[in-house]
Tab-separated table of C-alpha atoms and ligand atoms in Angstrom:
chain	number	residue	atom	x	y	z
A	197	MET	CA	6.158	3.894	39.877
A	198	ASN	CA	8.079	6.407	37.708
A	199	SER	CA	6.132	9.565	37.036
A	200	PHE	CA	6.338	11.845	33.956
A	201	ASP	CA	4.669	14.936	32.558
A	202	VAL	CA	3.940	13.120	29.304
A	203	ALA	CA	3.976	9.459	28.216
A	204	ILE	CA	4.030	8.709	24.488
A	205	ILE	CA	2.892	5.315	23.253
A	206	GLY	CA	4.683	4.205	20.079
A	207	ALA	CA	8.082	5.281	18.695
A	208	GLY	CA	7.076	5.713	15.047
A	209	ALA	CA	7.448	8.984	13.152
A	210	ALA	CA	4.562	10.558	15.093
A	211	GLY	CA	5.571	9.472	18.604
A	212	ALA	CA	9.293	10.159	18.165
A	213	SER	CA	8.570	13.651	16.766
A	214	THR	CA	6.289	14.446	19.712
A	215	ALA	CA	8.949	13.207	22.150
A	216	PHE	CA	11.676	15.292	20.520
A	217	HIS	CA	9.703	18.543	20.581
A	218	LEU	CA	8.512	18.081	24.168
A	219	ALA	CA	11.954	17.110	25.471
A	220	LYS	CA	13.474	20.119	23.684
A	221	GLU	CA	11.190	22.340	25.766
A	222	GLY	CA	12.359	20.663	28.964
A	223	VAL	CA	9.215	18.588	29.507
A	224	LYS	CA	9.721	15.339	31.475
A	225	VAL	CA	8.697	12.895	28.772
A	226	ILE	CA	8.865	9.141	28.224
A	227	LEU	CA	8.553	7.369	24.882
A	228	VAL	CA	7.546	3.692	25.045
A	229	GLU	CA	7.731	1.209	22.172
A	230	LYS	CA	6.541	-2.392	22.013
A	231	ASN	CA	9.368	-3.612	19.756
A	232	SER	CA	12.889	-4.184	21.053
A	233	ASP	CA	14.444	-2.458	18.005
A	234	PHE	CA	13.489	-0.346	14.978
A	235	ILE	CA	12.025	-2.726	12.431
A	236	VAL	CA	11.387	-2.569	8.674
A	237	LYS	CA	7.841	-1.191	8.381
A	238	PRO	CA	5.439	-1.638	5.480
A	239	CYS	CA	6.118	1.928	4.359
A	240	SER	CA	7.734	3.118	1.132
A	241	GLY	CA	9.232	6.131	2.831
A	242	GLY	CA	8.243	8.839	0.338
A	243	MET	CA	8.421	12.067	2.299
A	244	ALA	CA	8.012	15.731	1.409
A	245	ALA	CA	11.301	17.527	1.981
A	246	SER	CA	9.237	20.326	3.527
A	247	VAL	CA	9.102	18.326	6.807
A	248	GLN	CA	12.681	19.525	7.317
A	249	HIS	CA	11.349	22.847	8.612
A	250	LEU	CA	9.720	20.965	11.508
A	251	PHE	CA	13.117	20.045	13.002
A	252	PRO	CA	16.095	22.125	14.104
A	253	PHE	CA	18.517	19.364	12.953
A	254	SER	CA	19.194	18.085	9.437
A	255	LEU	CA	17.290	14.997	8.250
A	256	GLU	CA	19.833	14.433	5.489
A	257	PRO	CA	21.579	11.489	7.242
A	258	VAL	CA	18.409	9.393	6.765
A	259	VAL	CA	17.587	10.414	3.190
A	260	ASP	CA	18.235	7.467	0.832
A	261	GLU	CA	17.284	9.235	-2.381
A	262	ILE	CA	16.072	12.600	-3.674
A	263	ILE	CA	13.264	12.183	-6.205
A	264	LYS	CA	13.694	14.301	-9.309
A	265	LYS	CA	11.159	12.662	-11.604
A	266	VAL	CA	7.749	11.069	-11.052
A	267	LYS	CA	6.367	8.823	-13.793
A	268	PHE	CA	2.600	8.286	-13.907
A	269	THR	CA	1.302	5.386	-15.993
A	270	TRP	CA	-1.968	3.669	-16.850
A	271	CYS	CA	-1.426	-0.127	-16.928
A	272	LEU	CA	2.313	0.527	-17.330
A	273	SER	CA	1.836	2.649	-20.475
A	274	ASP	CA	0.336	6.033	-21.483
A	275	GLN	CA	3.112	7.665	-19.485
A	276	VAL	CA	3.116	11.197	-18.073
A	277	ASN	CA	6.217	12.619	-16.364
A	278	ALA	CA	6.457	15.216	-13.624
A	279	ASP	CA	9.794	16.942	-13.331
A	280	LEU	CA	10.659	17.703	-9.716
A	281	SER	CA	14.273	18.615	-10.317
A	282	SER	CA	13.927	22.371	-9.982
A	283	SER	CA	11.360	23.106	-7.345
A	284	SER	CA	9.669	20.436	-5.298
A	285	PRO	CA	11.996	17.967	-3.622
A	286	PHE	CA	10.513	14.716	-2.480
A	287	TRP	CA	12.697	12.362	-0.414
A	288	ILE	CA	12.817	8.634	0.150
A	289	VAL	CA	13.716	7.479	3.655
A	290	LYS	CA	13.902	4.030	5.215
A	291	ARG	CA	11.500	4.009	8.141
A	292	GLU	CA	13.729	1.932	10.405
A	293	LYS	CA	16.373	4.658	9.992
A	294	LEU	CA	14.035	7.664	10.273
A	295	ASP	CA	12.200	6.476	13.397
A	296	LYS	CA	15.479	5.581	15.112
A	297	PHE	CA	17.112	8.883	14.148
A	298	ILE	CA	14.306	11.042	15.587
A	299	SER	CA	14.048	8.844	18.710
A	300	ILE	CA	17.784	9.270	19.346
A	301	LYS	CA	17.424	13.040	18.912
A	302	ALA	CA	14.599	12.932	21.496
A	303	LYS	CA	16.835	11.001	23.914
A	304	GLU	CA	19.631	13.529	23.387
A	305	GLN	CA	17.184	16.241	24.470
A	306	GLY	CA	16.477	14.297	27.673
A	307	ALA	CA	13.503	12.080	26.800
A	308	ASP	CA	13.355	8.664	28.490
A	309	PHE	CA	12.926	5.791	26.043
A	310	LEU	CA	11.746	2.272	26.895
A	311	THR	CA	11.692	-0.509	24.292
A	312	SER	CA	9.907	-3.890	24.606
A	313	PHE	CA	7.174	-1.986	26.481
A	314	GLU	CA	3.872	-3.105	24.946
A	315	VAL	CA	1.078	-1.028	26.433
A	316	LYS	CA	-1.885	-3.141	27.528
A	317	GLN	CA	-3.818	-0.767	29.771
A	318	ILE	CA	-4.296	2.976	30.165
A	319	VAL	CA	-6.419	4.108	33.140
A	320	LYS	CA	-6.942	7.413	34.880
A	321	ARG	CA	-6.199	7.512	38.639
A	322	LYS	CA	-7.212	10.921	40.023
A	323	THR	CA	-5.176	13.455	38.007
A	324	LYS	CA	-2.747	11.022	36.366
A	325	TRP	CA	-2.822	8.275	33.780
A	326	VAL	CA	-1.361	4.903	34.720
A	327	ILE	CA	0.058	3.063	31.717
A	328	THR	CA	0.740	-0.641	32.161
A	329	ALA	CA	2.745	-2.890	29.850
A	330	LYS	CA	2.080	-6.509	28.947
A	331	ASP	CA	4.920	-7.539	31.309
A	332	THR	CA	3.188	-5.540	34.161
A	333	ARG	CA	5.727	-2.698	34.259
A	334	ALA	CA	3.870	0.568	34.849
A	335	ILE	CA	4.499	4.287	34.538
A	336	GLN	CA	2.336	7.303	35.257
A	337	ALA	CA	1.954	10.639	33.503
A	338	ARG	CA	-0.192	13.778	33.530
A	339	CYS	CA	-0.731	13.539	29.783
A	340	VAL	CA	-0.777	10.619	27.335
A	341	VAL	CA	0.004	10.783	23.605
A	342	ILE	CA	-1.468	7.910	21.601
A	343	ALA	CA	0.986	7.257	18.731
A	344	ASP	CA	0.714	3.510	18.196
A	345	GLY	CA	-0.303	3.496	14.563
A	346	SER	CA	-3.100	2.103	12.407
A	347	ASN	CA	-4.015	-0.809	14.699
A	348	SER	CA	-4.494	1.338	17.792
A	349	SER	CA	-7.576	0.503	19.860
A	350	TRP	CA	-7.225	3.513	22.193
A	351	PRO	CA	-8.923	6.155	19.981
A	352	ASN	CA	-12.107	4.079	20.031
A	353	GLU	CA	-11.859	3.508	23.784
A	354	PHE	CA	-11.343	7.209	24.583
A	355	GLY	CA	-13.625	8.743	21.924
A	356	LEU	CA	-10.843	10.160	19.756
A	357	GLY	CA	-10.580	10.321	15.960
A	358	PRO	CA	-13.332	9.583	13.429
A	359	LYS	CA	-16.290	7.430	14.568
A	360	ASN	CA	-16.110	5.352	11.416
A	361	LEU	CA	-12.605	4.197	10.662
A	362	HIS	CA	-11.627	3.852	7.044
A	363	TYR	CA	-8.722	1.668	5.931
A	364	ALA	CA	-6.690	1.406	2.764
A	365	SER	CA	-5.726	-2.197	2.086
A	366	THR	CA	-2.050	-2.454	1.094
A	367	THR	CA	0.650	-4.910	0.109
A	368	SER	CA	4.287	-3.875	0.276
A	369	VAL	CA	7.450	-5.522	-1.031
A	370	ARG	CA	11.052	-4.482	-0.484
A	371	LEU	CA	13.278	-5.722	-3.320
A	372	GLU	CA	17.043	-6.165	-3.172
A	373	GLY	CA	18.868	-4.235	-5.927
A	374	ARG	CA	17.579	-1.445	-8.151
A	375	GLY	CA	16.282	-3.406	-11.168
A	376	LEU	CA	15.461	-1.047	-14.049
A	377	LEU	CA	14.275	1.808	-11.866
A	378	GLU	CA	16.157	4.934	-12.891
A	379	GLU	CA	17.964	6.957	-10.255
A	380	GLY	CA	15.816	9.628	-8.614
A	381	THR	CA	12.616	8.316	-10.205
A	382	SER	CA	9.340	7.195	-8.626
A	383	ILE	CA	6.540	5.412	-10.464
A	384	PHE	CA	2.786	5.592	-9.828
A	385	ASP	CA	0.489	3.344	-11.879
A	386	PHE	CA	-3.247	4.032	-11.657
A	387	GLY	CA	-4.570	1.375	-14.076
A	388	LEU	CA	-3.375	-1.919	-12.579
A	389	VAL	CA	-5.188	-1.713	-9.235
A	390	HIS	CA	-8.937	-1.746	-8.722
A	391	HIS	CA	-9.890	1.395	-6.686
A	392	GLY	CA	-6.280	2.322	-6.014
A	393	PHE	CA	-2.772	2.493	-7.378
A	394	ALA	CA	0.623	0.771	-7.386
A	395	TRP	CA	3.945	2.495	-6.812
A	396	ALA	CA	7.691	1.898	-6.938
A	397	PHE	CA	10.134	4.052	-4.967
A	398	PRO	CA	13.943	3.745	-5.136
A	399	MET	CA	15.909	3.229	-1.916
A	400	GLN	CA	19.612	2.706	-1.292
A	401	ASN	CA	20.420	-0.666	-2.997
A	402	SER	CA	16.734	-1.577	-3.042
A	403	VAL	CA	13.297	-0.727	-4.397
A	404	SER	CA	10.116	-0.404	-2.376
A	405	VAL	CA	6.983	-1.462	-4.214
A	406	GLY	CA	3.456	-1.046	-2.934
A	407	VAL	CA	-0.107	-1.757	-3.971
A	408	GLY	CA	-3.031	-0.038	-2.269
A	409	THR	CA	-6.784	0.092	-2.647
A	410	PHE	CA	-8.540	3.111	-1.173
A	411	ILE	CA	-12.306	2.700	-1.432
A	412	GLY	CA	-14.524	-0.223	-0.468
A	413	ASP	CA	-13.751	-2.896	2.091
A	414	HIS	CA	-11.975	-5.386	-0.165
A	415	ALA	CA	-8.486	-6.629	0.565
A	416	VAL	CA	-6.208	-5.542	-2.246
A	417	GLU	CA	-5.649	-8.234	-4.868
A	418	SER	CA	-1.960	-7.639	-5.249
A	419	LYS	CA	-0.672	-10.897	-6.782
A	420	GLU	CA	-1.861	-10.118	-10.324
A	421	VAL	CA	-0.651	-6.522	-10.034
A	422	LEU	CA	2.814	-7.557	-8.830
A	423	ASN	CA	3.018	-10.201	-11.576
A	424	GLN	CA	2.852	-7.346	-14.086
A	425	LEU	CA	4.643	-4.602	-12.184
A	426	LEU	CA	7.758	-6.454	-10.965
A	427	PRO	CA	8.937	-7.699	-14.408
A	428	SER	CA	8.444	-4.163	-15.780
A	429	LEU	CA	10.941	-3.040	-13.121
A	430	GLY	CA	13.423	-5.809	-13.992
A	431	PHE	CA	12.529	-8.203	-11.128
A	432	SER	CA	11.027	-11.674	-11.263
A	433	GLN	CA	7.316	-12.051	-10.472
A	434	GLU	CA	8.100	-13.823	-7.187
A	435	ALA	CA	10.822	-11.455	-5.980
A	436	GLY	CA	10.721	-10.093	-2.411
A	437	ALA	CA	8.664	-10.935	0.664
A	438	ARG	CA	5.130	-9.501	0.677
A	439	LYS	CA	3.518	-7.834	3.635
A	440	ASN	CA	-0.184	-7.034	3.799
A	441	SER	CA	-1.395	-4.278	6.078
A	442	ASN	CA	-4.355	-2.017	6.658
A	443	LEU	CA	-3.626	1.672	6.748
A	444	ARG	CA	-6.019	3.957	8.620
A	445	VAL	CA	-6.792	6.950	6.402
A	446	TRP	CA	-8.476	10.319	6.965
A	447	ASN	CA	-12.253	9.962	7.210
A	448	GLY	CA	-13.715	13.283	8.301
A	449	HIS	CA	-12.882	16.004	10.804
A	450	SER	CA	-12.780	14.639	14.328
A	451	GLN	CA	-11.716	15.415	17.860
A	452	LEU	CA	-8.052	14.547	18.433
A	453	HIS	CA	-7.863	15.482	22.107
A	454	THR	CA	-9.681	14.675	25.294
A	455	ASP	CA	-8.965	15.315	28.939
A	456	GLN	CA	-5.137	15.080	29.288
A	457	MET	CA	-4.751	12.980	26.149
A	458	VAL	CA	-4.100	13.498	22.410
A	459	VAL	CA	-3.820	11.169	19.443
A	460	VAL	CA	-1.249	11.644	16.639
A	461	GLY	CA	-0.214	10.020	13.341
A	462	ASP	CA	-1.984	6.961	11.939
A	463	ALA	CA	-3.755	6.329	15.246
A	464	ALA	CA	-5.490	9.684	14.599
A	465	SER	CA	-6.490	8.659	11.019
A	466	LEU	CA	-4.477	11.468	9.437
A	467	CYS	CA	-3.118	9.637	6.388
A	468	ASP	CA	-4.001	11.127	2.989
A	469	PRO	CA	-6.905	9.067	1.530
A	470	PHE	CA	-5.829	9.748	-2.076
A	471	LEU	CA	-2.039	9.192	-2.154
A	472	ALA	CA	-1.431	7.455	1.236
A	473	GLU	CA	0.920	10.156	2.435
A	474	GLY	CA	1.188	9.470	6.151
A	475	LEU	CA	4.660	10.570	7.201
A	476	ARG	CA	4.174	14.316	6.851
A	477	PRO	CA	0.909	14.403	8.865
A	478	SER	CA	2.452	12.077	11.469
A	479	ILE	CA	5.417	14.376	11.996
A	480	MET	CA	3.274	17.498	11.733
A	481	SER	CA	0.791	16.165	14.318
A	482	GLY	CA	3.671	15.275	16.656
A	483	CYS	CA	5.008	18.840	16.453
A	484	GLU	CA	1.564	20.409	16.926
A	485	ALA	CA	0.734	18.084	19.821
A	486	ALA	CA	3.990	19.061	21.543
A	487	ILE	CA	3.214	22.792	21.189
A	488	HIS	CA	-0.274	22.449	22.698
A	489	ILE	CA	0.685	19.993	25.456
A	490	ASN	CA	3.532	22.259	26.508
A	491	SER	CA	1.241	25.281	26.556
A	492	TRP	CA	-1.278	23.364	28.714
A	493	LEU	CA	1.442	22.095	31.096
A	494	GLN	CA	2.686	25.678	31.519
A	495	GLY	CA	-0.854	26.817	32.355
A	496	HIS	CA	-1.102	28.996	29.217
A	497	SER	CA	-4.144	27.095	27.910
A	498	LYS	CA	-6.956	25.433	29.852
A	499	ASP	CA	-7.133	22.276	27.729
A	500	LEU	CA	-5.704	20.564	24.628
A	501	SER	CA	-8.414	21.682	22.185
A	502	GLY	CA	-5.916	23.940	20.375
A	503	TYR	CA	-4.294	20.789	18.992
A	504	THR	CA	-7.514	19.545	17.355
A	505	LYS	CA	-8.135	23.033	15.905
A	506	ALA	CA	-4.586	23.368	14.550
A	507	MET	CA	-4.707	19.959	12.822
A	508	LYS	CA	-8.077	20.807	11.265
A	509	THR	CA	-6.709	24.025	9.762
A	510	LYS	CA	-3.249	22.808	8.820
A	511	TRP	CA	-4.163	19.324	7.540
A	512	GLY	CA	-7.839	18.351	7.818
A	513	ASN	CA	-9.233	21.003	5.478
A	514	SER	CA	-6.959	19.770	2.695
A	515	MET	CA	-7.815	16.112	3.468
A	516	ALA	CA	-11.547	16.837	3.242
A	517	TRP	CA	-10.927	17.666	-0.426
A	518	GLY	CA	-8.454	14.780	-0.783
A	519	ARG	CA	-11.178	12.402	0.348
A	520	ARG	CA	-13.695	13.781	-2.156
A	521	ILE	CA	-11.118	13.578	-4.954
A	522	SER	CA	-10.217	10.004	-3.918
A	523	GLN	CA	-13.849	8.866	-3.954
A	524	VAL	CA	-14.477	10.204	-7.443
A	525	PHE	CA	-11.062	9.333	-8.919
A	526	TYR	CA	-10.902	5.706	-7.709
A	527	ARG	CA	-14.511	5.024	-8.777
A	528	PHE	CA	-13.820	6.259	-12.311
A	529	PRO	CA	-10.048	5.909	-12.553
A	530	LYS	CA	-9.802	5.740	-16.340
A	531	ILE	CA	-11.656	9.037	-16.731
A	532	GLY	CA	-9.715	10.408	-13.753
A	533	TYR	CA	-6.427	9.494	-15.414
A	534	GLN	CA	-7.376	11.030	-18.757
A	535	LEU	CA	-8.963	14.214	-17.370
A	536	GLY	CA	-6.916	14.575	-14.202
A	537	ILE	CA	-3.403	13.172	-14.491
A	538	LYS	CA	-3.061	13.822	-18.243
A	539	ARG	CA	-4.049	17.509	-17.953
A	540	PRO	CA	-0.942	19.497	-18.881
A	541	THR	CA	-0.680	21.086	-15.433
A	542	ALA	CA	-1.612	17.961	-13.409
A	543	PRO	CA	1.818	16.311	-13.002
A	544	LYS	CA	3.207	19.579	-11.654
A	545	ARG	CA	0.271	19.908	-9.238
A	546	ILE	CA	0.652	16.326	-7.957
A	547	ALA	CA	4.362	16.920	-7.508
A	548	GLN	CA	3.476	20.049	-5.500
A	549	ILE	CA	1.089	18.014	-3.337
A	550	LEU	CA	3.713	15.312	-2.741
A	551	SER	CA	6.288	17.926	-1.854
A	552	GLY	CA	3.920	19.676	0.542
A	553	LYS	CA	3.823	22.919	-1.439
A	554	MET	CA	0.149	22.662	-2.293
A	555	GLY	CA	-2.929	21.106	-0.655
A	556	TYR	CA	-6.012	19.498	-2.180
A	557	GLU	CA	-7.936	22.560	-1.041
A	558	ASP	CA	-5.855	24.761	-3.374
A	559	ILE	CA	-6.453	22.336	-6.252
A	560	ALA	CA	-10.203	22.324	-5.591
A	561	GLN	CA	-10.322	26.122	-5.504
A	562	ARG	CA	-8.498	26.307	-8.850
A	563	VAL	CA	-10.954	23.833	-10.416
A	564	ILE	CA	-13.963	25.726	-9.031
A	565	LYS	CA	-12.568	29.041	-10.354
A	566	ARG	CA	-11.982	27.450	-13.771
A	567	LEU	CA	-15.555	26.129	-13.868
A	568	LEU	CA	-16.987	29.515	-12.851
A	569	LEU	CA	-14.916	31.235	-15.535
A	570	GLN	CA	-16.134	28.749	-18.161
A	571	ARG	CA	-19.768	29.415	-17.126
A	572	SER	CA	-19.377	33.180	-17.328
A	573	ASN	CA	-17.783	33.046	-20.818
B	218	FAD	C1	2.448	-0.149	2.330
B	218	FAD	C2	2.541	1.242	2.884
B	218	FAD	C3	3.320	2.204	2.234
B	218	FAD	C4	3.380	3.507	2.727
B	218	FAD	N1	4.168	4.400	2.079
B	218	FAD	C5	4.209	5.676	2.528
B	218	FAD	C6	5.016	6.640	1.872
B	218	FAD	O1	5.723	6.344	0.920
B	218	FAD	N2	4.998	7.916	2.337
B	218	FAD	C7	4.249	8.284	3.412
B	218	FAD	O2	4.238	9.470	3.782
B	218	FAD	N3	3.491	7.380	4.067
B	218	FAD	C8	3.463	6.101	3.667
B	218	FAD	N4	2.712	5.182	4.338
B	218	FAD	C9	2.015	5.612	5.547
B	218	FAD	C10	2.993	5.691	6.722
B	218	FAD	O3	3.735	4.492	6.810
B	218	FAD	C11	2.240	5.898	8.040
B	218	FAD	O4	1.343	6.978	7.885
B	218	FAD	C12	3.227	6.177	9.170
B	218	FAD	O5	3.954	5.009	9.445
B	218	FAD	C13	2.517	6.600	10.435
B	218	FAD	O6	3.463	6.756	11.476
B	218	FAD	P1	3.005	6.565	12.984
B	218	FAD	O7	4.160	6.981	13.817
B	218	FAD	O8	1.699	7.216	13.214
B	218	FAD	O9	2.723	5.016	13.128
B	218	FAD	P2	3.731	3.783	13.063
B	218	FAD	O10	4.873	4.054	12.172
B	218	FAD	O11	2.878	2.603	12.793
B	218	FAD	O12	4.305	3.718	14.549
B	218	FAD	C14	3.558	3.236	15.621
B	218	FAD	C15	4.523	2.633	16.626
B	218	FAD	O13	3.793	2.233	17.774
B	218	FAD	C16	4.289	0.970	18.212
B	218	FAD	N5	3.222	0.336	18.966
B	218	FAD	C17	2.093	-0.251	18.477
B	218	FAD	N6	1.344	-0.725	19.472
B	218	FAD	C18	2.006	-0.448	20.624
B	218	FAD	C19	1.734	-0.708	22.003
B	218	FAD	N7	0.621	-1.340	22.396
B	218	FAD	N8	2.637	-0.304	22.916
B	218	FAD	C20	3.776	0.363	22.535
B	218	FAD	N9	4.083	0.604	21.247
B	218	FAD	C21	3.203	0.216	20.301
B	218	FAD	C22	4.646	0.265	16.907
B	218	FAD	O14	5.550	-0.794	17.123
B	218	FAD	C23	5.224	1.393	16.082
B	218	FAD	O15	6.607	1.536	16.221
B	218	FAD	C24	2.654	3.867	3.884
B	218	FAD	C25	1.896	2.899	4.551
B	218	FAD	C26	1.838	1.602	4.068
B	218	FAD	C27	1.012	0.578	4.805
């Protein structure tokens, strides 16, 4: 049985990023993926350009579009625009290209990569994990990184991530052609969807449309929403194939490591519960996991707890506010739209959140300061 320092389960944004950063440090790492190739994922690919600083190579080859304007609407009207042209770049990437690109970079650094390897069992034998695939192939490693996305069962089995999982219910559609969507423009509509929002992002020769509901346990009722949204974008109501999926979102601070194991990306419930931003935390968690695993392998730290702490500080504290904002906003979206999105400074702030320049924590602190000032006047 082949033996590695680290085995990573799932070659999405989180797993591939972890593999790259570990391999770069000379760690003997293997990345395993259940699919035989990189597939189209139900992801609209909106990504803060600030993730670039997490890689020593340029991500430009996989950027389909640079977003310069974000349009917010309520039931397709009452429009507010955020201009991103000067300061806060927000990119659109196709996931099948991004995941492949980072995985290839990991291979170039020396990572092993196995496709069609669907992990069925992970068990500890003395000091090593034995990871067995559906087809009975097996590998062993000192450390395992769980990176297999929103449907992962391993966090529950190994006591990782939040006790109560929370899911956003989504429908995604990829449309051929650009319809009426202007170049460099993304649309967010907060009025069409009960407890959520609908969005349209431009991609090369296509448009990615999504509908998501963020509170409650109901499956999103996307048909009615798409019947209104698609014609407004210049497509027929029936255009494109629909894909429904549940997206695991942040639901409280939790432990992301255990003995010789960490969880990253969607499997770790890191996705933003307000705007469904999951790529940045996936990549960020992959980079952080690599730093702390490497330090542990080198004997510089006694365990992997530094990873949980780093993710709490760098991501979780902002998400705690994002979750509170989401719960209030999506319960009273009309008021939220009028008082939140339509505030003169709000579009700029949302653009700063999407571009990674500001967290929900900063927004909350500004609001609290404003309220305190109002009280003292
Ligand atoms: C409709 C929709 C739209 C979205 N739009 C955006 C957006 O615009 N911007 C954004 O930032 N986020 C978006 N997200 C969220 C984003 O897609 C996720 O947060 C991101 O994909 C998480 O990456 P990951 O690597 O953790 O998981 P994944 O991308 O799901 O990767 C997990 C990998 O593990 C593999 N795997 C699964 N099980 C096994 C197994 N047993 N053995 C081996 N391999 C396995 C899978 O095949 C997959 O390749 C969206 C999500 C949805 C549902």
